[in-house]
Each structure stands twice: as structure tokens, then as C-alpha cells.
XYZ file of C-alpha atoms in Angstrom:
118
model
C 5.131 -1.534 3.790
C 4.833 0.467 0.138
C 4.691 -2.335 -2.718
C 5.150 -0.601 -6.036
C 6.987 -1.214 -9.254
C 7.545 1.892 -10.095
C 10.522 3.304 -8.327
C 9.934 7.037 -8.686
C 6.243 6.656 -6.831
C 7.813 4.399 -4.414
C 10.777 7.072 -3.816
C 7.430 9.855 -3.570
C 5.992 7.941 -0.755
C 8.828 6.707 0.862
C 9.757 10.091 2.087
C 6.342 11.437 2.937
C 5.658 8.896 5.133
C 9.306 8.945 6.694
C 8.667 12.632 7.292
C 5.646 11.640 9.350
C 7.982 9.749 11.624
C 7.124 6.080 10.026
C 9.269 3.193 9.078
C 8.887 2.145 5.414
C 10.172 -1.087 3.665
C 9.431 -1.494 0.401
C 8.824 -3.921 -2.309
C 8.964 -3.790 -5.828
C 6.560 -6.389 -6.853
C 2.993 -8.519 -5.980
C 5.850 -11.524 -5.153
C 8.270 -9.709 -2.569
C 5.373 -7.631 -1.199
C 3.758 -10.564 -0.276
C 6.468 -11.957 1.109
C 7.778 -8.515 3.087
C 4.314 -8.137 4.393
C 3.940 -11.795 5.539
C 7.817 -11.329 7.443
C 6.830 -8.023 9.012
C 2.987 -7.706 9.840
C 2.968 -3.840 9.048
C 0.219 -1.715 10.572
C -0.218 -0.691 6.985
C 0.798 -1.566 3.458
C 0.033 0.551 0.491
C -0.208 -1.554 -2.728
C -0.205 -0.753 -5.969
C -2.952 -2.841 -7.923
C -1.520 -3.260 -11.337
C 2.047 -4.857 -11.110
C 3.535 -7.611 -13.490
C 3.651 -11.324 -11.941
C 1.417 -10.824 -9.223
C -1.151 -7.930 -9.109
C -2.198 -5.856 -5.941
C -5.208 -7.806 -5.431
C -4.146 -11.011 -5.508
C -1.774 -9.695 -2.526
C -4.605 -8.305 -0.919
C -6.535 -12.004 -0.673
C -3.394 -13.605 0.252
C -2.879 -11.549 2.825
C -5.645 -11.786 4.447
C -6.320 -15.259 4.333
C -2.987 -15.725 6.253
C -3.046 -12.634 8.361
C -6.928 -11.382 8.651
C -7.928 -7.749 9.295
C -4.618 -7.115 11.547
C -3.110 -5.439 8.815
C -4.793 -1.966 7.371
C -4.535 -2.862 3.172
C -4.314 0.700 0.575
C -4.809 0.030 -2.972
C -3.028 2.377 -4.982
C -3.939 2.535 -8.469
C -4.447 4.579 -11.625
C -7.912 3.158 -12.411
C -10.561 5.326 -11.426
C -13.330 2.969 -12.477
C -15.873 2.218 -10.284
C -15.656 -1.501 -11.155
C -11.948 -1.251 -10.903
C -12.481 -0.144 -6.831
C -14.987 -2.813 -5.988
C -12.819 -4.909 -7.059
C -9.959 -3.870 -4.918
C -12.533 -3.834 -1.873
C -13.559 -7.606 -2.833
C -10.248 -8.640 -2.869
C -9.544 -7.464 0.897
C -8.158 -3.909 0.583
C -10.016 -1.302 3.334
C -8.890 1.407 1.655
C -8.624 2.695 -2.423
C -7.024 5.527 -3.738
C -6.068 6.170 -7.504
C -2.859 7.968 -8.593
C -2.131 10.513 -8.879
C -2.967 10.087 -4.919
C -3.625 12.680 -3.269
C -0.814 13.228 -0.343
C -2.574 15.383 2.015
C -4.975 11.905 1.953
C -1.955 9.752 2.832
C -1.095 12.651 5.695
C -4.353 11.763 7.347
C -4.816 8.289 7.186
C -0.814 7.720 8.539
C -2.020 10.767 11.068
C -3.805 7.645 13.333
C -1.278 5.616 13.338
C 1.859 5.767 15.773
C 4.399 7.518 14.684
C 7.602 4.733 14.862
C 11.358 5.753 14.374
C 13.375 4.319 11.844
């Protein structure tokens, strides 16, 4: 699952991760993310942090109070603070990476994962 509100970085990733051989549904918001990610228990979702209504984090603890650690959490954000990234890690995430992200990164993180056809 890719939760962004930006469409052109969701559009990015969408297609890098399809060319890996993954399935990707997307969300445009903290609101339907949650809600995609609660319907659809992904292996992964990659979340941006700073969306209007509800933010990445507050995804993040909502998802795992309801799911736990079965689902691998990205943060995706353009805050390269250090305070910014503990936070994300507080909030449940396992993973942080700030934009512009870095795809060869994304390559080898989806690289464990099976690849799933759409």
C-alpha cells in the first residue's frame, strides 16, 4: 500500500514497485490509508508523514494497535531532522526514509519481499 497526497510521487512509486513484480493500491490521504491498510493487511505500506487530516504517524499508531508488527510500516518524508525520524520510529514505523528517496533503497527493501502479480 503507497499512502501519499501527492499524486506525482505516488505515480513515481507506483511504477517502480510494479516493475518489481508487486501489487500497489494506493491512498491519497492519513484517512483512506488507514482504512486501505486495515481492508488489505499489506506486507508493506509506504507512508508519507506529513499529509492534511490525518498525518503519517498517526497512521502508523493506529495501525499497529489494530494490526501489530504483521505489517512492515515506511515513513516517507521530506524532514531530515533527526527529531523528525524518532518520531516516526515512536509512532510505529520500522523503517524512515526522506524524499527525495532514494529508489535504488526502495529496490532493496521490496527485493525481500515476494514478488506478487497484479
Amino acid at each position: 500500500v503507497l499512502v501519499d497526497d501527492d499524486d506525482d510521487v505516488r505515480g513515481i512509486f507506483r511504477e517502480v514497485i510494479e516493475q518489481l513484480g508487486h501489487h500497489v493500491k494506493e491512498a491519497r490521504d492519513g484517512i483512506e490509508g488507514l482504512a486501505l491498510i486495515l481492508a488489505e493487511e499489506p506486507e508493506v505500506a509506504i507512508i508519507d508523514i506529513g499529509m492534511h487530516g490525518m498525518d503519517g504517524c498517526e497512521v502508523a499508531r493506529q495501525v499497529r494497535a489494530a494490526l501489530g508488527p504483521s505489517v512492515r510500516l515506511v515513513a516517507m518524508t521530506g524532514h531530515g531532522k533527526e527529531s523528525a525520524r524518532t518520531q516516526a520510529l515512536s509512532a510505529g514505523f520500522d523503517t524512515y526514509m526522506t524524499k527525495p528517496v532514494d529508489i535504488e533503497l526502495v529496490k532493496r527493501m521490496l527485493e525481500t519481499l515476494p514478488a506478487q502479480a497484479a
